Amino acid sequence: MLIRPEAVSAGAARLIGRMSPLVLFIALWYGACSSGLVNSEFLPTPTKVAAALADLVSGGEIARNLFVTLFRAAVGLALGSICGIWIGLMMARSERFKAYVTPIVGGTYSLPKSALIPLFALWFGIGNVTAIAAVFLACLLPMIVNTYHGVVTTPKVLVWSAQALGTTDRELPSQVLLRSAMPDIFTGLRIALGFSFVLAISTEMIASTSGIGKLIFLYGENGTYDYMFAAIACIVAVAFVADRVTLLGMHRLLRWHESAAADYERRRL
Amino acid sequence: MLNIVRPKIEIRRVSKAYASDHGPVLALRDTDLAVGEGEFVSIVGPSGCGKSTLLYIVGGFLDADGDVIIDEKAIMGPGTDRGIVFQEYALFPWLTVEDNIGYGLDRQHVSATDRKKIIDRLIGVIGLTGFEKRYPRELSGGMKQRVAIARTLACDPAILLLDEPFGALDAQTREIMQDELLRIWLETQKTVLLVTHDVTEAVYLSNRICIMSARPGQIIEQFTVDLDRTRPREELVLSPDFNTIRNKVWLSVRRQALAAGQQNVDPS
């Protein structure tokens, strides 16, 4: 395949354009450290953090802890999404079910889920189950609310058309309702993805012996702030990649949607 | 002239009330109508008279008091014997043109070769060859409605229910679509129930026109249209026969609209 040189230079220019705020941020950070504006004991310089990052990445410790955190976040997110989609769908289809669930959803919606971590630690002990339970609960609510909204706003002419074309009540969710709700479900999924990292890491800080959260907490306790920042940088990078992958999947699956293409362009960095 | 020997559709004393903030509103009251096999019947009336409601009841989408009888059996809900086309197209936006047309076939687990044969034929009929892989958002209004009609025809329903199918199209596209519908009807001899507020459209397409009263809706007058459908449009529309019946229907609808305190009937 031929690659046109002007396309390469245009791509490079765009990359530089995108990177410039990041470069500016690091420059400001460096300036704040070297000018003595902040105590470099508490805010290590970018070079020290970079050195710590190189040390962390070359050792196996970061990868092992990252894997633990990702496992907890992914399992909680998957369980929360599946249950949330099911509950949202049921709420939209059954008035009785909705009447039972609405007070619980409404009551717990604004509750910070991290407040329940000590309780979960008491019930489930220190480790995977507590972290997964906290992530699950945090992911559940945005998935319920967004799925419900998506299913409820399915145009009735779509449902009627499907029925007149031989769709049974059992086929209706998979053939029409959940597909029509897909843009909303993805909105919920992106919110839940963010929550999954927040809850996995905060649970690890309180009730775990492993994971990135625990690592950040320990480095903070020991005062090795350069390593703490390096660990934070790692999880930021991973969360960023996870979000981009979700966005890419959304773009692929929602090609049919009016605003999907525009949305993707707008949100892409 | 068509004789109703055996009615394909029988609507018997159908009434429908809607709940509203100010108590129940009666949309239809004791409506009766019989449609013969292969007949093209239009329901015309002032807006809000419940003509679409009646069509949705025949479709089985809405519950109502009274009976809707198809082939001597009371309906229990929607069925593939009654295809429906809505004004707002109602295509599945996540499916391509060919998958929209194939949707009903997929529900019936039609084999892949038969599916392809039916889709290819219908895409030819609606003149959208080359658009098979497009999504509905990439199509114009007229193209979308062609796909919606093809999707309904794919299941080969005996009855077509059309809910103001060309209401959202511009005047030129509407005429082209009416001619296509007329051609399809002449070829397939399906039983058609069309709801419209366009008097000219009703006269141009139907064997019989039913005028509905203002709410609560009831069929209060019927006109038989005995015109030669094989004549070209301009000849037919400009003929005295056509205009005599068109004027009669228009006056009847207008009386209903005025009775309802409305004057929003399109006299075109």
Coordinates of C-alpha atoms in Angstrom, one line a residue:
Chain A
M1 CA 0.0 0.0 0.0
L2 CA 1.2 3.5 -0.8
I3 CA 1.2 6.0 1.9
R4 CA 1.2 9.6 0.7
P5 CA 3.8 11.8 2.4
E6 CA 1.4 14.7 2.8
A7 CA -1.0 12.4 4.6
V8 CA 1.8 11.4 7.0
S9 CA 2.8 15.0 7.7
A10 CA -0.8 16.0 8.2
G11 CA -1.2 13.2 10.7
A12 CA 1.9 14.2 12.5
A13 CA 0.8 17.8 12.7
R14 CA -2.6 16.7 14.1
L15 CA -0.8 14.5 16.7
I16 CA 1.5 17.4 17.7
G17 CA -1.6 19.6 18.0
R18 CA -3.3 17.1 20.2
M19 CA -0.2 16.6 22.4
S20 CA 0.4 20.3 23.0
P21 CA -1.9 20.7 26.0
L22 CA -0.2 17.7 27.6
V23 CA 3.2 19.2 27.0
L24 CA 2.0 22.5 28.4
F25 CA 0.7 20.8 31.5
I26 CA 4.0 19.0 32.1
A27 CA 5.9 22.3 31.6
L28 CA 3.7 24.1 34.2
W29 CA 4.2 21.2 36.6
Y30 CA 8.0 21.5 36.1
G31 CA 7.8 25.2 36.6
A32 CA 5.8 24.9 39.8
C33 CA 8.4 22.4 41.2
S34 CA 11.6 24.2 40.2
S35 CA 10.4 27.7 41.2
G36 CA 9.8 26.5 44.7
L37 CA 6.1 27.4 44.5
V38 CA 5.2 24.0 46.0
N39 CA 7.4 21.8 48.2
S40 CA 9.0 19.3 45.9
E41 CA 8.8 16.8 48.8
F42 CA 5.0 16.6 48.2
L43 CA 5.0 17.3 44.4
P44 CA 8.0 15.5 42.8
T45 CA 9.2 16.8 39.5
P46 CA 8.1 15.2 36.2
T47 CA 11.6 13.8 35.7
K48 CA 11.5 12.0 39.1
V49 CA 8.1 10.7 38.4
A50 CA 9.2 9.5 34.9
A51 CA 12.2 7.7 36.5
A52 CA 9.8 6.1 39.1
L53 CA 7.5 5.1 36.2
A54 CA 10.3 3.5 34.3
D55 CA 11.3 1.6 37.4
L56 CA 7.7 0.4 38.1
V57 CA 7.0 -0.6 34.5
S58 CA 10.3 -2.6 34.2
G59 CA 9.5 -4.5 37.4
G60 CA 6.6 -7.0 37.5
E61 CA 4.8 -5.4 40.5
I62 CA 2.8 -2.8 38.5
A63 CA 1.6 -5.3 35.9
R64 CA 0.5 -7.7 38.6
N65 CA -1.4 -5.1 40.6
L66 CA -2.9 -3.6 37.4
F67 CA -4.2 -7.0 36.4
V68 CA -5.8 -7.4 39.8
T69 CA -7.5 -4.0 39.6
L70 CA -8.6 -4.5 36.0
F71 CA -10.0 -7.9 36.9
R72 CA -12.1 -6.5 39.7
A73 CA -13.3 -3.5 37.6
A74 CA -14.1 -5.7 34.6
V75 CA -16.1 -8.4 36.5
G76 CA -18.0 -5.8 38.5
L77 CA -18.7 -3.8 35.3
A78 CA -19.9 -6.9 33.4
L79 CA -22.1 -8.1 36.2
G80 CA -23.5 -4.6 36.8
S81 CA -24.2 -4.1 33.1
I82 CA -26.0 -7.4 32.6
C83 CA -28.1 -6.9 35.7
G84 CA -28.7 -3.2 35.0
I85 CA -29.8 -3.9 31.4
W86 CA -32.1 -6.6 32.6
I87 CA -33.7 -4.5 35.4
G88 CA -34.0 -1.5 33.1
L89 CA -35.7 -3.6 30.5
M90 CA -38.1 -5.2 33.0
M91 CA -39.0 -1.8 34.5
A92 CA -39.9 -0.5 31.0
R93 CA -42.0 -3.6 30.2
S94 CA -43.8 -4.2 33.5
E95 CA -45.6 -1.5 35.5
R96 CA -45.6 -3.8 38.6
F97 CA -41.9 -4.4 38.4
K98 CA -41.3 -0.7 38.0
A99 CA -43.5 0.1 41.0
Y100 CA -41.3 -2.2 43.1
V101 CA -37.9 -1.1 41.9
T102 CA -38.4 2.7 41.4
P103 CA -38.2 3.6 45.1
I104 CA -35.0 1.5 45.6
V105 CA -33.4 3.0 42.5
G106 CA -34.5 6.5 43.3
G107 CA -33.3 6.2 46.9
T108 CA -29.9 4.8 46.2
Y109 CA -29.2 6.8 43.0
S110 CA -27.4 9.8 44.6
L111 CA -25.8 7.7 47.4
P112 CA -22.0 7.7 47.0
K113 CA -21.4 3.9 46.7
S114 CA -17.9 4.3 48.3
A115 CA -19.8 4.9 51.6
L116 CA -20.7 1.2 51.5
I117 CA -17.2 -0.1 51.2
P118 CA -16.6 -0.6 55.0
L119 CA -19.9 -2.4 55.2
F120 CA -19.0 -4.7 52.3
A121 CA -15.6 -5.3 53.9
L122 CA -17.4 -6.5 57.0
W123 CA -19.7 -8.8 55.0
F124 CA -17.3 -10.1 52.3
G125 CA -13.9 -9.6 53.9
I126 CA -10.7 -8.1 52.4
G127 CA -10.2 -8.8 48.7
N128 CA -11.9 -9.5 45.4
V129 CA -15.5 -10.0 46.5
T130 CA -15.7 -6.7 48.3
A131 CA -14.2 -4.8 45.4
I132 CA -16.4 -6.5 42.8
A133 CA -19.5 -5.9 44.9
A134 CA -18.8 -2.2 45.2
V135 CA -18.0 -1.9 41.5
F136 CA -21.2 -3.9 40.7
L137 CA -23.4 -1.6 42.7
A138 CA -21.9 1.5 41.3
C139 CA -22.3 0.3 37.7
L140 CA -25.8 -1.0 38.2
L141 CA -27.6 2.3 38.6
P142 CA -26.4 4.1 35.5
M143 CA -27.1 1.0 33.4
I144 CA -30.7 0.7 34.9
V145 CA -31.5 4.3 34.4
N146 CA -30.2 4.6 30.8
T147 CA -31.5 1.2 29.6
Y148 CA -34.9 2.1 31.0
H149 CA -34.9 5.4 29.3
G150 CA -33.8 3.8 26.0
V151 CA -36.5 1.1 26.1
V152 CA -39.3 3.4 27.2
T153 CA -38.6 5.9 24.4
T154 CA -38.7 3.2 21.7
P155 CA -41.2 4.5 19.1
K156 CA -44.4 2.5 19.4
V157 CA -44.6 2.3 15.6
L158 CA -41.4 0.3 15.6
V159 CA -42.9 -2.2 18.1
W160 CA -46.1 -2.4 16.2
S161 CA -44.3 -2.9 12.9
A162 CA -42.3 -5.7 14.4
Q163 CA -45.4 -7.4 15.8
A164 CA -47.2 -7.1 12.5
L165 CA -44.1 -8.8 10.9
G166 CA -44.3 -11.8 13.2
T167 CA -42.2 -10.8 16.2
T168 CA -43.3 -12.6 19.3
D169 CA -43.3 -11.0 22.8
R170 CA -40.2 -13.1 23.7
E171 CA -38.3 -11.9 20.6
L172 CA -39.3 -8.2 21.1
P173 CA -36.4 -7.3 23.6
S174 CA -33.6 -8.8 21.5
Q175 CA -35.0 -7.8 18.1
V176 CA -36.3 -4.3 18.8
L177 CA -36.3 -2.9 22.3
L178 CA -32.7 -3.3 23.3
R179 CA -31.5 -2.4 19.8
S180 CA -33.5 0.8 19.9
A181 CA -32.1 1.5 23.4
M182 CA -28.5 0.8 22.3
P183 CA -27.4 4.5 22.1
D184 CA -28.7 5.0 25.7
I185 CA -27.1 1.7 26.9
F186 CA -23.7 2.9 25.6
T187 CA -24.1 6.2 27.4
G188 CA -24.7 4.2 30.6
L189 CA -21.8 2.0 29.8
R190 CA -19.4 4.9 29.5
I191 CA -20.6 6.3 32.9
A192 CA -20.4 2.8 34.5
L193 CA -16.9 2.3 33.1
G194 CA -15.7 5.5 34.9
F195 CA -17.4 4.3 38.1
S196 CA -15.8 0.9 37.8
F197 CA -12.3 2.3 38.1
V198 CA -13.2 4.7 40.9
L199 CA -14.8 2.0 43.0
A200 CA -12.2 -0.6 42.3
I201 CA -9.4 1.7 43.3
S202 CA -11.1 3.2 46.3
T203 CA -12.1 -0.2 47.6
E204 CA -8.5 -1.3 47.3
M205 CA -7.3 1.7 49.3
I206 CA -9.6 0.7 52.2
A207 CA -10.1 -3.1 52.0
S208 CA -7.5 -4.9 50.0
T209 CA -4.0 -6.3 50.1
S210 CA -3.3 -5.9 46.4
G211 CA -4.2 -3.8 43.3
I212 CA -3.3 -0.4 42.0
G213 CA -5.4 1.3 44.7
K214 CA -3.4 -0.4 47.5
L215 CA -0.2 0.4 45.7
I216 CA -1.1 4.1 45.5
F217 CA -2.1 4.1 49.1
L218 CA 1.1 2.4 50.3
Y219 CA 3.4 4.8 48.4
G220 CA 1.4 7.7 49.8
E221 CA 1.8 6.3 53.4
N222 CA 5.5 5.8 52.9
G223 CA 5.9 9.3 51.4
T224 CA 7.4 8.0 48.2
Y225 CA 5.3 10.4 46.2
D226 CA 7.2 10.0 42.9
Y227 CA 6.2 6.3 42.9
M228 CA 2.6 7.2 43.9
F229 CA 2.3 9.6 41.0
A230 CA 3.8 7.0 38.7
A231 CA 1.2 4.5 39.8
I232 CA -1.6 7.1 39.3
A233 CA -0.2 7.8 35.8
C234 CA -0.4 4.1 35.0
I235 CA -4.1 3.8 36.0
V236 CA -4.9 7.0 34.1
A237 CA -3.4 5.6 31.0
V238 CA -5.3 2.3 31.3
A239 CA -8.6 4.0 32.1
F240 CA -8.1 6.3 29.1
V241 CA -7.5 3.3 26.8
A242 CA -10.5 1.5 28.1
D243 CA -12.7 4.5 27.4
R244 CA -11.4 4.8 23.9
V245 CA -12.0 1.1 23.3
T246 CA -15.6 1.6 24.5
L247 CA -16.0 4.6 22.2
L248 CA -14.7 2.7 19.3
G249 CA -17.1 -0.2 20.0
M250 CA -19.9 2.3 20.3
H251 CA -19.0 3.8 16.9
R252 CA -18.9 0.4 15.3
L253 CA -22.1 -0.8 16.7
L254 CA -24.0 2.4 16.3
R255 CA -23.1 3.1 12.7
W256 CA -26.9 3.1 11.9
H257 CA -27.6 5.9 14.4
E258 CA -28.2 9.4 13.2
S259 CA -25.8 11.2 15.6
A260 CA -23.4 8.3 16.3
A261 CA -20.9 9.3 13.6
A262 CA -21.0 13.0 14.6
D263 CA -20.8 12.1 18.3
Y264 CA -17.7 10.0 17.8
E265 CA -15.9 12.8 16.0
R266 CA -16.9 15.2 18.7
R267 CA -15.7 13.1 21.6
R268 CA -12.5 11.8 20.0
L269 CA -9.4 13.5 21.2
Chain B
M1 CA -68.0 -3.1 -9.3
L2 CA -67.1 -5.3 -6.4
N3 CA -69.6 -7.2 -4.5
I4 CA -69.0 -8.0 -0.9
V5 CA -69.8 -11.7 -1.0
R6 CA -67.6 -12.7 1.9
P7 CA -66.2 -9.9 3.9
K8 CA -62.4 -10.1 4.4
I9 CA -62.6 -7.7 7.3
E10 CA -65.6 -7.1 9.5
I11 CA -65.6 -4.4 12.1
R12 CA -68.6 -4.9 14.4
R13 CA -69.7 -2.3 16.9
V14 CA -66.2 -1.2 17.8
S15 CA -65.9 1.5 20.5
K16 CA -62.8 2.9 22.0
A17 CA -62.3 5.2 24.9
Y18 CA -59.0 6.9 25.9
A19 CA -58.2 7.9 29.5
S20 CA -57.3 11.6 29.8
D21 CA -56.8 14.1 32.6
H22 CA -60.4 15.2 32.1
G23 CA -61.9 11.7 32.3
P24 CA -62.4 9.2 29.5
V25 CA -62.6 10.5 25.9
L26 CA -64.7 8.4 23.4
A27 CA -62.7 8.1 20.2
L28 CA -64.9 5.6 18.4
R29 CA -68.5 4.8 19.0
D30 CA -70.2 1.6 17.7
T31 CA -68.3 1.7 14.4
D32 CA -69.3 -0.9 11.8
L33 CA -67.5 -1.6 8.5
A34 CA -67.2 -4.6 6.2
V35 CA -64.4 -4.8 3.6
G36 CA -64.6 -7.3 0.8
E37 CA -61.7 -9.5 -0.4
G38 CA -59.5 -7.6 -2.8
E39 CA -61.3 -4.3 -2.1
F40 CA -59.5 -1.0 -1.6
V41 CA -61.3 1.0 1.0
S42 CA -60.3 4.5 2.2
I43 CA -61.4 6.1 5.5
V44 CA -61.5 9.9 5.3
G45 CA -62.5 12.3 8.0
P46 CA -61.5 15.4 10.0
S47 CA -58.4 15.2 12.0
G48 CA -58.9 13.7 15.5
C49 CA -61.9 11.7 14.3
G50 CA -60.3 8.4 15.3
K51 CA -59.6 7.0 11.8
S52 CA -56.1 6.0 12.7
T53 CA -57.3 4.5 16.0
L54 CA -59.7 2.3 14.0
L55 CA -56.8 1.2 11.8
Y56 CA -54.7 0.3 14.9
I57 CA -57.6 -1.7 16.3
V58 CA -57.9 -3.7 13.0
G59 CA -54.1 -4.1 13.2
G60 CA -54.5 -5.6 16.7
F61 CA -52.2 -3.0 18.3
L62 CA -55.0 -1.5 20.5
D63 CA -57.7 -3.2 22.5
A64 CA -61.2 -2.0 22.0
D65 CA -64.8 -3.0 22.7
G66 CA -66.6 -4.8 20.0
D67 CA -65.1 -7.3 17.5
V68 CA -62.7 -7.2 14.5
I69 CA -63.3 -10.3 12.4
I70 CA -60.8 -11.4 9.7
D71 CA -61.8 -14.4 7.6
E72 CA -64.6 -15.1 10.0
K73 CA -62.3 -15.3 13.0
A74 CA -62.1 -12.6 15.7
I75 CA -58.5 -11.2 16.0
M76 CA -56.5 -11.6 19.2
G77 CA -53.7 -9.2 18.5
P78 CA -51.3 -8.3 15.7
G79 CA -50.6 -10.9 13.0
T80 CA -48.7 -11.3 9.8
D81 CA -52.0 -11.6 7.8
R82 CA -52.2 -7.8 8.3
G83 CA -49.3 -5.7 7.1
I84 CA -49.1 -2.1 8.2
V85 CA -47.4 1.0 6.8
F86 CA -47.1 4.1 8.9
Q87 CA -46.8 7.7 7.9
E88 CA -43.5 7.9 9.9
Y89 CA -42.0 5.0 7.9
A90 CA -41.1 3.0 11.1
L91 CA -38.1 1.3 9.5
F92 CA -35.7 -0.3 11.9
P93 CA -32.9 2.2 11.9
W94 CA -30.3 -0.4 12.9
L95 CA -31.0 -2.6 9.9
T96 CA -29.9 -2.0 6.3
V97 CA -32.5 -1.7 3.5
E98 CA -32.2 -5.4 2.7
D99 CA -32.4 -6.5 6.3
N100 CA -35.4 -4.3 6.9
I101 CA -37.1 -6.0 4.0
G102 CA -36.0 -9.4 5.2
Y103 CA -37.0 -8.8 8.8
G104 CA -40.4 -10.6 8.6
L105 CA -38.8 -13.4 6.6
D106 CA -36.2 -13.9 9.4
R107 CA -39.0 -14.2 12.0
Q108 CA -40.5 -17.0 9.9
H109 CA -37.1 -18.6 9.4
V110 CA -37.3 -18.5 5.6
S111 CA -34.3 -20.2 4.0
A112 CA -31.4 -18.0 2.9
T113 CA -32.0 -18.6 -0.8
D114 CA -35.7 -17.9 -0.7
R115 CA -35.0 -14.8 1.5
K116 CA -32.5 -13.5 -1.1
K117 CA -34.9 -14.2 -3.9
I118 CA -37.8 -12.3 -2.3
I119 CA -35.6 -9.4 -1.3
D120 CA -34.0 -9.1 -4.8
R121 CA -37.5 -9.1 -6.4
L122 CA -38.9 -6.5 -4.0
I123 CA -35.9 -4.2 -4.3
G124 CA -36.5 -4.3 -8.0
V125 CA -40.2 -3.6 -7.6
I126 CA -39.5 -0.5 -5.5
G127 CA -36.6 0.6 -7.7
L128 CA -33.9 0.7 -5.0
T129 CA -31.3 -1.6 -6.7
G130 CA -27.9 -0.5 -5.4
F131 CA -29.2 0.7 -2.1
E132 CA -29.4 -2.7 -0.4
K133 CA -26.6 -2.0 2.1
R134 CA -27.7 1.5 3.1
Y135 CA -29.1 2.4 6.5
P136 CA -32.5 4.2 6.7
R137 CA -30.8 7.5 7.8
E138 CA -29.1 7.6 4.4
L139 CA -32.4 7.5 2.5
S140 CA -34.9 10.2 1.4
G141 CA -38.5 10.1 2.7
G142 CA -39.9 8.6 -0.5
M143 CA -37.2 5.9 -0.5
K144 CA -37.9 5.1 3.2
Q145 CA -41.6 4.7 2.5
R146 CA -40.8 2.4 -0.5
V147 CA -38.7 0.2 1.8
A148 CA -41.5 0.2 4.4
I149 CA -43.9 -1.0 1.7
A150 CA -41.5 -3.7 0.5
R151 CA -40.9 -4.8 4.1
T152 CA -44.6 -5.3 4.5
L153 CA -45.0 -7.0 1.1
A154 CA -42.2 -9.5 1.9
C155 CA -44.5 -11.3 4.4
D156 CA -47.2 -11.4 1.7
P157 CA -50.1 -10.3 4.0
A158 CA -53.6 -10.7 2.6
I159 CA -54.5 -7.3 4.1
L160 CA -52.6 -4.0 3.8
L161 CA -53.3 -1.4 6.5
L162 CA -52.0 2.0 5.4
D163 CA -51.9 4.9 8.0
E164 CA -51.6 8.1 6.0
P165 CA -48.6 6.5 4.3
F166 CA -47.8 9.4 2.0
G167 CA -48.6 12.2 4.4
A168 CA -45.0 13.2 5.1
L169 CA -43.9 13.3 1.4
D170 CA -43.8 16.2 -1.0
A171 CA -46.6 16.5 -3.6
Q172 CA -44.6 15.1 -6.5
T173 CA -43.2 12.1 -4.6
R174 CA -46.7 11.5 -3.2
E175 CA -48.2 11.1 -6.7
I176 CA -45.4 8.7 -7.8
M177 CA -45.9 6.6 -4.7
Q178 CA -49.7 6.6 -5.2
D179 CA -49.2 5.3 -8.7
E180 CA -46.8 2.6 -7.4
L181 CA -49.3 1.5 -4.7
L182 CA -52.0 1.4 -7.3
R183 CA -49.9 -0.8 -9.6
I184 CA -49.0 -3.1 -6.7
W185 CA -52.6 -3.4 -5.7
L186 CA -53.7 -4.1 -9.3
E187 CA -51.1 -6.8 -9.5
T188 CA -51.6 -8.5 -6.1
Q189 CA -55.3 -7.8 -5.5
K190 CA -54.7 -7.5 -1.8
T191 CA -57.4 -6.1 0.5
V192 CA -56.4 -2.5 1.4
L193 CA -57.6 -0.3 4.2
L194 CA -56.2 3.2 3.8
V195 CA -56.5 6.1 6.2
T196 CA -56.0 9.5 4.7
H197 CA -57.1 13.1 5.0
D198 CA -56.3 13.7 1.3
V199 CA -59.6 13.5 -0.6
T200 CA -58.0 13.3 -4.1
E201 CA -55.8 10.5 -2.9
A202 CA -58.8 8.6 -1.6
V203 CA -60.7 9.0 -4.8
Y204 CA -57.7 8.2 -7.0
L205 CA -56.9 4.9 -5.2
S206 CA -60.1 3.4 -3.7
N207 CA -63.1 1.3 -4.7
R208 CA -65.0 2.8 -1.7
I209 CA -64.6 5.8 0.5
C210 CA -65.9 5.8 4.1
I211 CA -66.5 9.2 5.7
M212 CA -66.0 9.3 9.4
S213 CA -67.8 11.8 11.7
A214 CA -66.0 14.0 14.2
R215 CA -65.3 12.5 17.6
P216 CA -66.7 10.1 18.7
G217 CA -65.9 8.6 15.2
Q218 CA -68.5 6.6 13.3
I219 CA -68.8 5.9 9.6
I220 CA -71.6 8.1 8.5
E221 CA -71.4 8.1 4.7
Q222 CA -69.9 5.9 2.0
F223 CA -69.1 6.5 -1.6
T224 CA -68.5 3.9 -4.2
V225 CA -65.8 4.9 -6.7
D226 CA -66.3 3.2 -10.1
L227 CA -63.4 4.4 -12.2
D228 CA -61.1 2.7 -14.6
R229 CA -57.8 2.4 -12.8
T230 CA -55.9 1.5 -15.9
R231 CA -56.3 4.9 -17.4
P232 CA -53.3 7.3 -17.1
R233 CA -53.4 9.6 -14.1
E234 CA -53.8 12.9 -15.9
E235 CA -56.7 11.6 -17.9
L236 CA -58.4 10.2 -14.9
V237 CA -57.8 13.1 -12.6
L238 CA -59.1 15.7 -15.2
S239 CA -62.2 13.6 -16.1
P240 CA -65.6 14.9 -15.1
D241 CA -66.4 11.5 -13.4
F242 CA -63.4 11.9 -11.2
N243 CA -64.2 15.4 -10.2
T244 CA -67.9 14.8 -9.6
I245 CA -67.1 12.1 -7.0
R246 CA -64.1 14.1 -5.6
N247 CA -66.4 17.1 -5.0
K248 CA -69.1 15.0 -3.3
V249 CA -66.5 13.4 -0.9
W250 CA -64.9 16.7 -0.2
L251 CA -68.3 18.3 0.7
S252 CA -69.1 15.4 3.0
V253 CA -65.7 15.6 4.8
R254 CA -66.0 19.4 5.1
R255 CA -69.4 19.1 6.7
Q256 CA -67.9 16.8 9.3
A257 CA -65.0 19.2 9.9
L258 CA -67.3 22.2 10.3
A259 CA -69.5 20.2 12.7
A260 CA -66.4 19.5 14.7
G261 CA -65.6 23.2 14.7
Q262 CA -62.5 22.5 12.6
Q263 CA -61.7 23.9 9.2
N264 CA -58.4 22.1 8.6
V265 CA -59.5 19.8 5.8
D266 CA -57.3 20.1 2.8
P267 CA -59.6 20.8 -0.2
S268 CA -56.9 19.9 -2.7

